CSV table of C-alpha atoms and ligand atoms in Angstrom, one decimal:
chain,number,residue,atom,x,y,z
M,107,UNK,CA,107.7,197.0,11.3
M,108,UNK,CA,104.0,197.4,10.7
M,109,UNK,CA,102.3,199.0,7.6
M,110,UNK,CA,98.6,199.8,7.7
M,111,UNK,CA,96.0,199.7,5.0
M,112,UNK,CA,92.8,201.4,5.9
M,113,UNK,CA,89.7,203.1,4.4
M,114,UNK,CA,89.6,206.9,4.1
M,115,UNK,CA,85.9,207.2,3.4
M,116,UNK,CA,82.7,205.5,4.6
M,117,UNK,CA,84.0,201.9,4.0
M,118,UNK,CA,84.0,199.6,0.9
M,119,UNK,CA,87.0,201.5,-0.6
M,120,UNK,CA,88.4,198.2,-1.9
M,121,UNK,CA,90.5,197.3,1.1
M,122,UNK,CA,90.2,193.5,0.5
M,123,UNK,CA,91.5,193.7,-3.0
M,124,UNK,CA,94.4,196.0,-2.1
M,125,UNK,CA,95.4,194.0,1.0
M,126,UNK,CA,95.4,190.8,-1.1
M,127,UNK,CA,97.6,192.6,-3.7
M,128,UNK,CA,100.2,193.8,-1.2
M,129,UNK,CA,100.1,190.7,1.1
M,130,UNK,CA,102.9,189.0,-0.8
M,131,UNK,CA,105.4,191.6,0.5
M,132,UNK,CA,104.5,190.7,4.1
M,133,UNK,CA,104.9,187.8,6.6
M,134,UNK,CA,101.8,188.5,8.7
M,135,UNK,CA,98.4,190.2,7.9
M,136,UNK,CA,96.3,191.2,10.9
M,137,UNK,CA,92.8,192.6,11.3
M,138,UNK,CA,92.7,195.1,14.3
M,139,UNK,CA,89.0,196.2,14.7
M,140,UNK,CA,85.5,195.7,13.6
M,141,UNK,CA,83.9,192.3,13.0
M,142,UNK,CA,81.5,190.7,10.6
M,143,UNK,CA,80.0,194.1,9.7
M,144,UNK,CA,83.0,194.2,7.2
M,145,UNK,CA,82.7,192.7,3.8
M,146,UNK,CA,86.1,192.6,2.0
M,147,UNK,CA,85.9,191.3,-1.6
M,148,UNK,CA,88.8,189.6,-3.4
M,149,UNK,CA,89.2,187.4,-6.4
M,150,UNK,CA,91.0,184.0,-6.1
M,151,UNK,CA,91.4,182.1,-9.3
M,152,UNK,CA,88.8,184.4,-10.8
M,153,UNK,CA,86.3,183.4,-8.1
M,154,UNK,CA,84.8,186.1,-6.0
M,155,UNK,CA,85.2,185.7,-2.2
M,156,UNK,CA,83.9,188.0,0.5
M,157,UNK,CA,85.7,187.9,3.8
M,158,UNK,CA,84.2,189.3,7.0
M,159,UNK,CA,86.6,188.6,9.8
M,160,UNK,CA,89.4,186.5,8.4
M,161,UNK,CA,92.2,188.8,7.1
M,162,UNK,CA,92.6,189.3,3.4
M,163,UNK,CA,96.1,187.7,3.3
M,164,UNK,CA,94.6,184.2,3.8
M,165,UNK,CA,95.0,183.1,0.2
M,166,UNK,CA,98.7,183.5,0.2
M,167,UNK,CA,100.7,180.4,1.2
M,168,UNK,CA,103.2,181.0,4.0
M,169,UNK,CA,101.6,184.2,5.2
M,170,UNK,CA,100.2,184.2,8.7
M,171,UNK,CA,96.8,185.8,9.3
M,172,UNK,CA,95.9,187.1,12.8
M,173,UNK,CA,92.4,188.1,14.1
M,174,UNK,CA,93.5,190.7,16.6
M,175,UNK,CA,92.1,191.5,20.1
M,176,UNK,CA,90.4,194.7,18.8
M,177,UNK,CA,87.8,192.7,16.9
M,178,UNK,CA,84.4,191.5,18.0
M,179,UNK,CA,84.2,188.0,16.6
M,180,UNK,CA,81.1,186.0,15.6
M,181,UNK,CA,82.0,182.3,15.8
M,182,UNK,CA,79.0,181.4,13.5
M,183,UNK,CA,80.2,183.7,10.7
M,184,UNK,CA,83.8,182.5,11.3
M,185,UNK,CA,82.8,178.9,10.8
M,186,UNK,CA,81.2,179.8,7.4
M,187,UNK,CA,84.3,181.8,6.4
M,188,UNK,CA,86.6,178.9,7.4
M,189,UNK,CA,84.6,176.5,5.2
M,190,UNK,CA,84.8,178.9,2.2
M,191,UNK,CA,88.5,179.5,2.7
M,192,UNK,CA,89.3,175.8,3.2
M,193,UNK,CA,87.4,175.0,0.0
M,194,UNK,CA,90.3,176.8,-1.8
M,195,UNK,CA,92.8,174.4,-0.2
M,196,UNK,CA,94.0,176.9,2.4
M,197,UNK,CA,95.4,175.1,5.5
M,198,UNK,CA,93.9,177.1,8.4
M,199,UNK,CA,95.8,175.3,11.0
M,200,UNK,CA,99.0,176.8,9.6
M,201,UNK,CA,97.7,180.2,8.4
M,202,UNK,CA,95.1,181.5,10.9
M,203,UNK,CA,95.6,182.7,14.4
M,204,UNK,CA,93.1,184.3,16.8
M,205,UNK,CA,94.0,186.5,19.8
M,206,UNK,CA,92.6,185.2,23.0
M,207,UNK,CA,91.5,188.7,24.2
M,208,UNK,CA,89.2,189.1,21.2
M,209,UNK,CA,85.6,189.7,22.4
M,210,UNK,CA,82.8,187.4,21.3
M,211,UNK,CA,79.6,188.4,19.5
M,212,UNK,CA,76.8,186.3,21.2
M,213,UNK,CA,73.4,185.6,19.6
M,214,UNK,CA,71.8,188.1,22.0
M,215,UNK,CA,74.1,190.8,20.8
M,216,UNK,CA,72.6,190.4,17.3
M,217,UNK,CA,69.1,190.5,18.8
M,218,UNK,CA,70.0,193.6,20.8
M,219,UNK,CA,71.4,195.3,17.6
M,220,UNK,CA,68.1,194.6,15.8
M,221,UNK,CA,65.9,195.7,18.8
M,222,UNK,CA,67.9,198.9,19.2
M,223,UNK,CA,67.7,199.8,15.6
M,224,UNK,CA,64.0,199.2,15.5
M,225,UNK,CA,63.4,201.4,18.5
M,226,UNK,CA,65.2,204.3,16.8
M,227,UNK,CA,62.6,204.5,14.0
M,228,UNK,CA,63.7,206.9,11.4
M,229,UNK,CA,66.8,207.9,13.4
M,230,UNK,CA,68.3,204.4,12.9
M,231,UNK,CA,72.0,204.1,12.2
M,232,UNK,CA,71.6,201.7,9.3
M,233,UNK,CA,73.6,199.0,11.2
M,234,UNK,CA,74.5,195.8,9.5
M,235,UNK,CA,72.7,194.1,12.4
M,236,UNK,CA,75.7,191.8,13.1
M,237,UNK,CA,75.7,192.7,16.8
M,238,UNK,CA,78.8,195.0,16.6
M,239,UNK,CA,77.5,197.9,18.8
M,240,UNK,CA,76.1,195.7,21.6
M,241,UNK,CA,79.3,193.5,21.6
M,242,UNK,CA,81.6,196.6,22.0
M,243,UNK,CA,79.2,198.0,24.6
M,244,UNK,CA,79.8,194.8,26.7
M,245,UNK,CA,83.5,195.2,26.1
M,246,UNK,CA,83.6,198.8,27.4
M,247,UNK,CA,81.0,198.0,30.0
M,248,UNK,CA,83.3,195.2,31.2
M,249,UNK,CA,80.8,192.4,30.8
M,250,UNK,CA,81.9,190.8,27.6
M,251,UNK,CA,83.1,187.3,27.0
M,252,UNK,CA,86.4,186.7,25.2
M,253,UNK,CA,87.8,183.9,23.0
M,254,UNK,CA,90.1,182.9,25.8
M,255,UNK,CA,87.1,182.4,28.1
M,256,UNK,CA,86.0,179.5,25.9
M,257,UNK,CA,88.6,177.3,27.5
M,258,UNK,CA,87.2,178.0,31.0
M,259,UNK,CA,85.1,175.2,32.3
M,260,UNK,CA,82.7,177.9,33.7
M,261,UNK,CA,82.1,179.4,30.2
M,262,UNK,CA,78.5,178.1,30.0
M,263,UNK,CA,77.6,179.7,33.3
M,264,UNK,CA,79.2,183.0,32.4
M,265,UNK,CA,77.3,182.8,29.1
M,266,UNK,CA,74.0,182.2,30.9
M,267,UNK,CA,74.6,185.1,33.3
M,268,UNK,CA,75.2,187.5,30.5
M,269,UNK,CA,72.4,186.1,28.4
M,270,UNK,CA,69.9,186.7,31.3
M,271,UNK,CA,71.1,190.3,31.5
M,272,UNK,CA,70.6,190.7,27.7
M,273,UNK,CA,67.1,189.1,28.0
M,274,UNK,CA,66.0,191.8,30.4
M,275,UNK,CA,67.1,194.5,27.9
M,276,UNK,CA,65.4,192.6,25.1
M,277,UNK,CA,62.2,192.4,27.2
M,278,UNK,CA,62.4,196.2,27.7
M,279,UNK,CA,62.5,196.6,23.9
M,280,UNK,CA,59.6,194.2,23.5
M,281,UNK,CA,61.7,191.9,21.3
M,282,UNK,CA,59.8,188.8,20.5
M,283,UNK,CA,61.9,186.7,18.1
M,284,UNK,CA,63.0,183.3,19.2
M,285,UNK,CA,66.8,183.1,19.2
M,286,UNK,CA,67.1,179.4,20.2
M,287,UNK,CA,68.2,178.4,16.7
M,288,UNK,CA,70.9,181.1,16.8
M,289,UNK,CA,72.1,179.7,20.1
M,290,UNK,CA,72.4,176.2,18.7
M,291,UNK,CA,74.4,177.5,15.8
M,292,UNK,CA,76.6,179.5,18.2
M,293,UNK,CA,77.5,176.6,20.5
M,294,UNK,CA,78.2,174.4,17.4
M,295,UNK,CA,80.5,177.1,16.0
M,296,UNK,CA,82.3,177.6,19.3
M,297,UNK,CA,83.4,173.9,19.1
M,298,UNK,CA,85.2,174.7,15.8
M,299,UNK,CA,86.6,178.0,17.1
M,300,UNK,CA,88.2,176.0,20.0
M,301,UNK,CA,90.1,173.8,17.5
M,302,UNK,CA,91.7,176.8,15.8
M,303,UNK,CA,95.0,178.4,16.8
M,304,UNK,CA,94.2,180.6,19.8
M,305,UNK,CA,97.2,182.7,20.9
M,306,UNK,CA,98.3,185.5,23.1
M,307,UNK,CA,98.0,188.1,20.2
M,308,UNK,CA,100.2,190.8,21.7
M,309,UNK,CA,103.3,188.5,22.3
M,310,UNK,CA,102.6,186.7,19.0
M,311,UNK,CA,102.8,189.8,16.9
M,312,UNK,CA,105.6,191.5,18.8
M,313,UNK,CA,107.7,188.3,18.6
M,314,UNK,CA,107.2,188.4,14.9
M,315,UNK,CA,108.2,192.1,14.7
M,316,UNK,CA,111.2,191.5,16.9
M,317,UNK,CA,112.3,188.7,14.5
M,318,UNK,CA,112.3,191.2,11.7
M,319,UNK,CA,109.0,190.0,10.1
M,320,UNK,CA,106.8,192.5,8.2
M,321,UNK,CA,103.3,193.0,9.4
M,322,UNK,CA,100.4,194.4,7.4
M,323,UNK,CA,97.4,195.7,9.5
M,324,UNK,CA,94.1,195.6,7.6
M,325,UNK,CA,91.5,198.1,8.6
M,326,UNK,CA,87.7,197.6,8.3
M,327,UNK,CA,85.0,200.2,7.7
M,328,UNK,CA,86.4,203.7,7.0
M,329,UNK,CA,87.7,206.7,8.7
M,330,UNK,CA,84.4,208.6,8.5
M,331,UNK,CA,82.8,205.7,10.4
M,332,UNK,CA,85.3,206.0,13.2
M,333,UNK,CA,83.6,206.1,16.7
M,334,UNK,CA,85.5,209.3,17.7
M,335,UNK,CA,86.1,211.1,14.4
M,336,UNK,CA,83.4,209.9,12.1
M,337,UNK,CA,79.9,211.4,11.5
M,338,UNK,CA,78.7,210.5,15.0
M,339,UNK,CA,76.2,208.9,15.8
M,340,UNK,CA,76.1,207.5,12.3
M,341,UNK,CA,79.3,205.5,12.8
M,342,UNK,CA,80.5,202.1,13.8
M,343,UNK,CA,81.6,201.2,17.3
M,344,UNK,CA,85.4,200.9,16.9
M,345,UNK,CA,88.4,203.1,16.1
M,346,UNK,CA,88.8,202.5,12.4
M,347,UNK,CA,91.7,204.9,12.1
M,348,UNK,CA,95.4,204.1,12.4
M,349,UNK,CA,95.4,204.7,16.2
M,350,UNK,CA,93.2,201.5,16.4
M,351,UNK,CA,96.2,199.4,15.2
M,352,UNK,CA,98.0,200.0,18.5
M,353,UNK,CA,95.1,199.1,20.8
M,354,UNK,CA,93.7,196.5,18.5
M,355,UNK,CA,96.9,194.4,18.1
M,356,UNK,CA,99.1,195.5,21.0
M,357,UNK,CA,101.8,197.1,18.9
M,358,UNK,CA,103.5,200.4,19.9
M,359,UNK,CA,103.1,203.5,17.7
M,360,UNK,CA,106.9,203.6,16.8
M,361,UNK,CA,106.5,200.3,15.1
M,362,UNK,CA,104.1,201.8,12.5
M,363,UNK,CA,105.8,202.8,9.2
M,364,UNK,CA,103.5,203.4,6.3
M,365,UNK,CA,99.8,204.2,6.6
M,366,UNK,CA,98.3,203.4,3.2
M,367,UNK,CA,94.9,205.1,2.8
M,368,UNK,CA,92.4,203.8,0.3
M,369,UNK,CA,89.9,206.0,-1.5
M,370,UNK,CA,87.6,205.3,-4.3
M,371,UNK,CA,87.8,207.7,-7.3
M,372,UNK,CA,84.3,208.8,-6.2
M,373,UNK,CA,82.5,208.2,-2.9
M,374,UNK,CA,79.9,205.8,-1.4
M,375,UNK,CA,78.2,205.3,1.8
M,376,UNK,CA,75.9,202.4,2.9
M,377,UNK,CA,73.6,203.0,5.9
M,378,UNK,CA,72.3,206.3,7.2
M,379,UNK,CA,74.0,209.5,8.1
M,380,UNK,CA,75.5,212.7,6.5
M,381,UNK,CA,77.0,212.4,3.0
M,382,UNK,CA,77.5,216.0,1.6
M,383,UNK,CA,78.4,214.9,-1.9
M,384,UNK,CA,75.6,212.3,-2.3
M,385,UNK,CA,74.0,212.5,-5.8
M,386,UNK,CA,70.3,211.5,-5.6
M,387,UNK,CA,70.0,211.7,-9.4
M,388,UNK,CA,70.9,210.0,-12.6
M,389,UNK,CA,74.6,210.6,-12.1
M,390,UNK,CA,74.4,208.8,-8.7
M,391,UNK,CA,72.5,206.0,-10.4
M,392,UNK,CA,75.1,205.6,-13.0
M,393,UNK,CA,77.9,205.5,-10.5
M,394,UNK,CA,76.0,202.8,-8.6
M,395,UNK,CA,75.4,200.8,-11.8
M,396,UNK,CA,78.9,201.1,-13.2
M,397,UNK,CA,80.6,200.5,-9.9
M,398,UNK,CA,78.2,197.7,-8.9
M,399,UNK,CA,77.7,199.5,-5.6
M,400,UNK,CA,75.7,197.0,-3.5
M,401,UNK,CA,76.9,196.1,0.0
M,402,UNK,CA,79.2,193.0,0.2
M,403,UNK,CA,77.7,192.2,3.6
M,404,UNK,CA,74.1,193.2,3.4
M,405,UNK,CA,73.4,193.6,-0.4
M,406,UNK,CA,72.0,197.1,0.3
M,407,UNK,CA,72.4,199.6,-2.5
M,408,UNK,CA,75.2,202.0,-1.7
M,409,UNK,CA,74.6,205.8,-1.8
M,410,UNK,CA,76.9,207.3,-4.4
M,411,UNK,CA,78.4,210.7,-5.1
M,412,UNK,CA,81.5,212.7,-6.2
M,413,UNK,CA,84.7,212.4,-4.1
M,414,UNK,CA,84.9,214.7,-1.1
M,415,UNK,CA,88.4,216.2,-0.7
M,416,UNK,CA,87.4,218.0,2.6
M,417,UNK,CA,86.6,214.6,4.2
M,418,UNK,CA,89.7,213.0,2.6
M,419,UNK,CA,92.0,215.7,3.8
M,420,UNK,CA,90.6,215.2,7.3
M,421,UNK,CA,91.1,211.5,7.1
M,422,UNK,CA,94.7,211.9,5.9
M,423,UNK,CA,95.3,214.1,9.0
M,424,UNK,CA,93.7,211.9,11.6
M,425,UNK,CA,95.5,208.7,10.2
M,426,UNK,CA,98.9,210.2,9.3
M,427,UNK,CA,98.5,208.8,5.8
M,428,UNK,CA,101.8,208.4,3.9
M,429,UNK,CA,100.5,206.9,0.7
M,430,UNK,CA,97.2,206.7,-1.1
M,431,UNK,CA,95.7,204.1,-3.3
M,432,UNK,CA,92.8,205.2,-5.5
M,433,UNK,CA,90.4,202.4,-6.5
M,434,UNK,CA,87.6,202.1,-9.0
M,435,UNK,CA,89.1,204.7,-11.4
M,436,UNK,CA,87.6,202.6,-14.2
M,437,UNK,CA,84.1,203.4,-12.9
M,438,UNK,CA,84.6,207.0,-14.0
M,439,UNK,CA,85.3,206.0,-17.6
M,440,UNK,CA,81.7,206.6,-18.5
M,441,UNK,CA,81.6,210.3,-17.5
M,442,UNK,CA,82.3,213.3,-19.7
M,443,UNK,CA,82.5,215.6,-16.7
M,444,UNK,CA,83.8,214.8,-13.2
M,445,UNK,CA,83.6,216.8,-10.0
M,446,UNK,CA,85.5,217.0,-6.8
M,447,UNK,CA,84.3,218.7,-3.6
M,448,UNK,CA,86.9,221.2,-2.6
M,449,UNK,CA,85.1,223.0,0.2
M,450,UNK,CA,81.9,223.0,2.2
M,451,UNK,CA,79.5,226.0,2.3
M,452,UNK,CA,78.0,226.6,5.7
M,453,UNK,CA,75.9,229.6,6.7
M,454,UNK,CA,77.4,231.5,3.7
M,455,UNK,CA,81.0,230.7,4.6
M,456,UNK,CA,83.4,228.3,2.8
M,457,UNK,CA,85.1,225.8,5.0
M,458,UNK,CA,87.9,223.3,4.3
M,459,UNK,CA,87.4,221.6,7.7
M,460,UNK,CA,84.9,219.0,8.8
M,461,UNK,CA,82.3,220.7,11.0
M,462,UNK,CA,81.3,219.3,14.4
M,463,UNK,CA,77.9,218.1,13.5
M,464,UNK,CA,77.2,217.5,9.8
M,465,UNK,CA,73.7,216.0,10.3
M,466,UNK,CA,72.1,219.2,11.6
M,467,UNK,CA,74.4,221.7,9.9
M,468,UNK,CA,74.1,220.2,6.4
M,469,UNK,CA,77.1,221.7,4.7
M,470,UNK,CA,76.8,222.2,0.9
M,471,UNK,CA,79.6,220.9,-1.3
M,472,UNK,CA,81.6,223.4,-3.4
M,473,UNK,CA,82.7,221.6,-6.6
M,474,UNK,CA,85.6,221.9,-9.0
M,475,UNK,CA,84.8,220.4,-12.4
M,476,UNK,CA,87.2,218.3,-14.5
M,477,UNK,CA,87.1,217.0,-18.0
M,478,UNK,CA,86.4,213.3,-17.8
M,479,UNK,CA,88.7,210.9,-19.7
M,480,UNK,CA,85.6,209.3,-21.2
M,481,UNK,CA,87.4,206.2,-22.6
M,482,UNK,CA,87.9,202.6,-21.3
M,483,UNK,CA,90.8,202.3,-18.9
M,484,UNK,CA,90.4,198.9,-17.3
M,485,UNK,CA,92.8,197.2,-19.7
M,486,UNK,CA,95.6,199.7,-19.0
M,487,UNK,CA,98.7,198.1,-17.4
M,488,UNK,CA,101.1,201.1,-17.1
M,489,UNK,CA,100.8,204.6,-15.8
M,490,UNK,CA,101.9,205.8,-19.3
M,491,UNK,CA,98.8,204.1,-20.8
M,492,UNK,CA,96.5,206.3,-18.7
M,493,UNK,CA,94.9,209.4,-20.3
M,494,UNK,CA,96.3,212.8,-19.4
M,495,UNK,CA,92.8,213.8,-18.1
M,496,UNK,CA,93.1,211.1,-15.4
M,497,UNK,CA,96.6,212.2,-14.6
M,498,UNK,CA,95.3,215.8,-14.1
M,499,UNK,CA,92.6,214.5,-11.8
M,500,UNK,CA,95.2,212.6,-9.8
M,501,UNK,CA,97.6,215.5,-9.6
M,502,UNK,CA,94.9,217.8,-8.3
M,503,UNK,CA,94.0,215.4,-5.5
M,504,UNK,CA,97.7,214.9,-4.6
M,505,UNK,CA,98.2,218.6,-4.3
M,506,UNK,CA,95.0,219.2,-2.3
M,507,UNK,CA,95.8,216.5,0.2
M,508,UNK,CA,99.5,216.9,0.4
M,509,UNK,CA,99.8,213.1,0.1
M,510,UNK,CA,100.4,211.3,-3.2
M,511,UNK,CA,98.4,208.6,-4.9
M,512,UNK,CA,100.9,205.8,-5.4
M,513,UNK,CA,98.6,203.2,-7.0
M,514,UNK,CA,95.5,203.3,-9.2
M,515,UNK,CA,93.2,200.4,-9.2
M,516,UNK,CA,91.3,200.0,-12.6
M,517,UNK,CA,89.2,196.9,-12.1
M,518,UNK,CA,88.2,194.4,-9.5
M,519,UNK,CA,90.7,191.8,-10.7
M,520,UNK,CA,93.9,190.9,-8.8
M,521,UNK,CA,96.1,192.2,-11.6
M,522,UNK,CA,94.2,195.4,-12.3
M,523,UNK,CA,96.3,197.9,-10.5
M,524,UNK,CA,98.8,200.4,-11.8
M,525,UNK,CA,101.8,202.0,-10.0
M,526,UNK,CA,101.9,205.8,-10.4
M,527,UNK,CA,105.4,206.8,-11.5
L,834,GDP,P1,86.2,196.7,1.1
L,834,GDP,O1,85.1,196.6,2.2
L,834,GDP,O2,86.9,198.0,1.3
L,834,GDP,O3,87.1,195.6,1.0
L,834,GDP,O4,85.4,196.9,-0.3
L,834,GDP,P2,84.2,195.9,-0.8
L,834,GDP,O5,84.8,194.6,-1.1
L,834,GDP,O6,83.1,196.0,0.2
L,834,GDP,O7,83.7,196.8,-2.0
L,834,GDP,C1,84.6,197.1,-3.1
L,834,GDP,C2,84.0,196.5,-4.4
L,834,GDP,O8,84.6,197.1,-5.5
L,834,GDP,C3,84.2,195.0,-4.5
L,834,GDP,O9,83.1,194.5,-5.2
L,834,GDP,C4,85.4,194.9,-5.4
L,834,GDP,O10,85.5,193.7,-6.1
L,834,GDP,C5,85.3,196.1,-6.3
L,834,GDP,N1,86.6,196.7,-6.7
L,834,GDP,C6,87.7,196.9,-6.0
L,834,GDP,N2,88.6,197.6,-6.7
L,834,GDP,C7,88.0,197.9,-7.9
L,834,GDP,C8,88.4,198.7,-9.1
L,834,GDP,O11,89.4,199.2,-9.1
L,834,GDP,N3,87.4,198.8,-10.1
L,834,GDP,C9,86.2,198.1,-10.0
L,834,GDP,N4,85.4,198.3,-11.0
L,834,GDP,N5,85.8,197.4,-8.9
L,834,GDP,C10,86.7,197.3,-7.9
L,835,IMO,P1,83.9,197.4,5.2
L,835,IMO,O1,85.1,196.9,6.1
L,835,IMO,C1,80.6,200.1,4.8
L,835,IMO,C2,78.2,201.0,8.4
L,835,IMO,C3,76.8,200.5,8.4
L,835,IMO,C4,76.2,201.5,9.3
L,835,IMO,C5,77.3,201.9,10.3
L,835,IMO,C6,77.1,201.1,11.6
L,835,IMO,O2,83.4,196.4,4.3
L,835,IMO,O3,84.3,198.7,4.6
L,835,IMO,P2,77.5,198.6,12.3
L,835,IMO,O4,77.0,197.3,11.7
L,835,IMO,O5,79.0,198.7,12.4
L,835,IMO,O6,76.8,198.9,13.6
L,835,IMO,O7,77.0,199.7,11.3
L,835,IMO,O8,78.5,201.5,9.6
L,835,IMO,N1,79.3,199.9,8.1
L,835,IMO,C7,79.9,199.8,6.9
L,835,IMO,N2,79.8,200.5,5.8
L,835,IMO,N3,81.5,199.1,4.9
L,835,IMO,C8,81.7,198.5,6.1
L,835,IMO,O9,82.7,197.7,6.3
L,835,IMO,C9,80.8,198.8,7.1
L,835,IMO,N4,80.7,198.3,8.4
L,835,IMO,C10,79.8,199.0,9.0
L,835,IMO,O10,76.3,200.4,7.1
L,835,IMO,O11,76.0,202.7,8.5
L,836,MG,MG1,83.1,196.2,2.3
C-alpha cells in the first residue's frame, strides 16, 4: 500500500514538515521525482534542517528512506545532506537507499542550466540553477548517466564523452566559467555515493509492499509546476503529480491508496510565471513577512497572494486528492479580512477552469471575502480551540473542492498540527 503526500500549488506548501509528521505511521518513505531544486524544511530537536534529495522520513529510527529512480540526483549536494543528517546521529547505512536507475546531475548540467537561463533574458524560467532541466533532457534524450553506471569500470570514459557533448553546447551559449572545481567536488562526492546502499529500486519497493509494509511517497515542487499540467513553460522538468509516483518508483497505480494534497492557507510562488492571485502590495508584503516566505533552496523572496481555489480544484482533479492538509493557517492570524479566488475572469467571462495559457491570457481573479479570525492561533492544540471564522473558511474550501481538509498546520514546529474533526 502506498500513500502519497504532494504539493497542490507552486511548491513550498510545507511538504517536509507534513511528511515528517506522518512518517511514524509508515515503514518506508520515498521521493519519486525532482532533485536538489527541492528544499523541504523540518525541525529536529528544535533545530531547522532543509532536505533537498533525502526523503523527509530520515529522522525516524527504523524507517527506510528511498531515493527513487524518478529523481535526478546531484552527488555533491547529497554528500552535504548526508553529513548534516549524520550529525543528528542518523545511521545512513541502515536508513538510506538509492535506486540504481536514478539519473545523475553532472557539473555540466548545472552550467547548462545557468547558460540556458541567461540566454532567455527576461523570459527566464527562474530556475533554481541546480541542473534539473538539462539532467532530465539527457534522460529523455537517452544520453544520461545513472547511479548504477558508477559501478561500471568505463564510467569515466562515458562521463568524458557526455561532458564533451555538453561543452559544445556551452560553447554555443558562450559560457565562460571554469567548472574544474565543480568537477573535483563531483568525483569526490561520487566516491561517497558508491559507499551508500544502491539498490534495484523497483524490486526493493515492491518487495516491501508485498510484505505488507506501508509506503509514503513524498512529492517535490507542486502540481502547478508539473511539466504537463503546470503553467508551462514556467514549470519544472518532472511530473510532480500523483502519476509521477508510478513511473518514479516503479509501483502500479492500484497500489496507491490516499493522495494527500498540501496547500498553504494562502499561496506563494518562487521564480517566474503566471500567478493570478499575486498581491504586489502591502498585503503581499505582510504575507511574506509573517510567513517568512523566502526560498529554502535559493533564499529568494517568494511571491505571495490569496489562495486560488480554481488552481486548487484543478490540482485535486489531476492528482485524485483524497485528503487535504492546510498549512500556515497561523500566518493569516494578522488579517482582518481574507480572500479566496473562486473564479477567473477572462474576456468578460467567468471561468472555473484553468485556461490553456495563463501567461498571455492573464486571467483576473474573482474573489470572495471572509472575515479574518484576527487572533493568535499557533498555540491551539485542538480543532475545538480554533475560531469559528477559521472553521467557516475551511468549510468553504471543502465545499468548493469537494475534498476535505483533514489537518490544519498552525506553526512550523513538529507538534503544531491539528486534526479536523
Ligand atoms: P516544502 O518545500 O513544501 O517542504 O516547504 P518549504 O520547507 O520550502 O517551506 C515551508 C516553510 O514554512 C518552512 O519554512 C516551514 O518551516 C514553514 N512551515 C511549515 N508549516 C508551517 C505552518 O503551519 N506555519 C508556519 N508559520 N510555518 C510553517
Ligand atoms: P519544493 O519541493 C518552489 C521552481 C523554480 C522555477 C521552476 C523551475 O521545495 O516545493 P527548476 O530548478 O526546477 O528548473 O525550476 O520551478 N521550483 C520550485 N519552487 N519549490 C520547489 O521545490 C521548487 N523547485 C523548483 O523556482 O520557477
Ligand atoms: Mg521548498
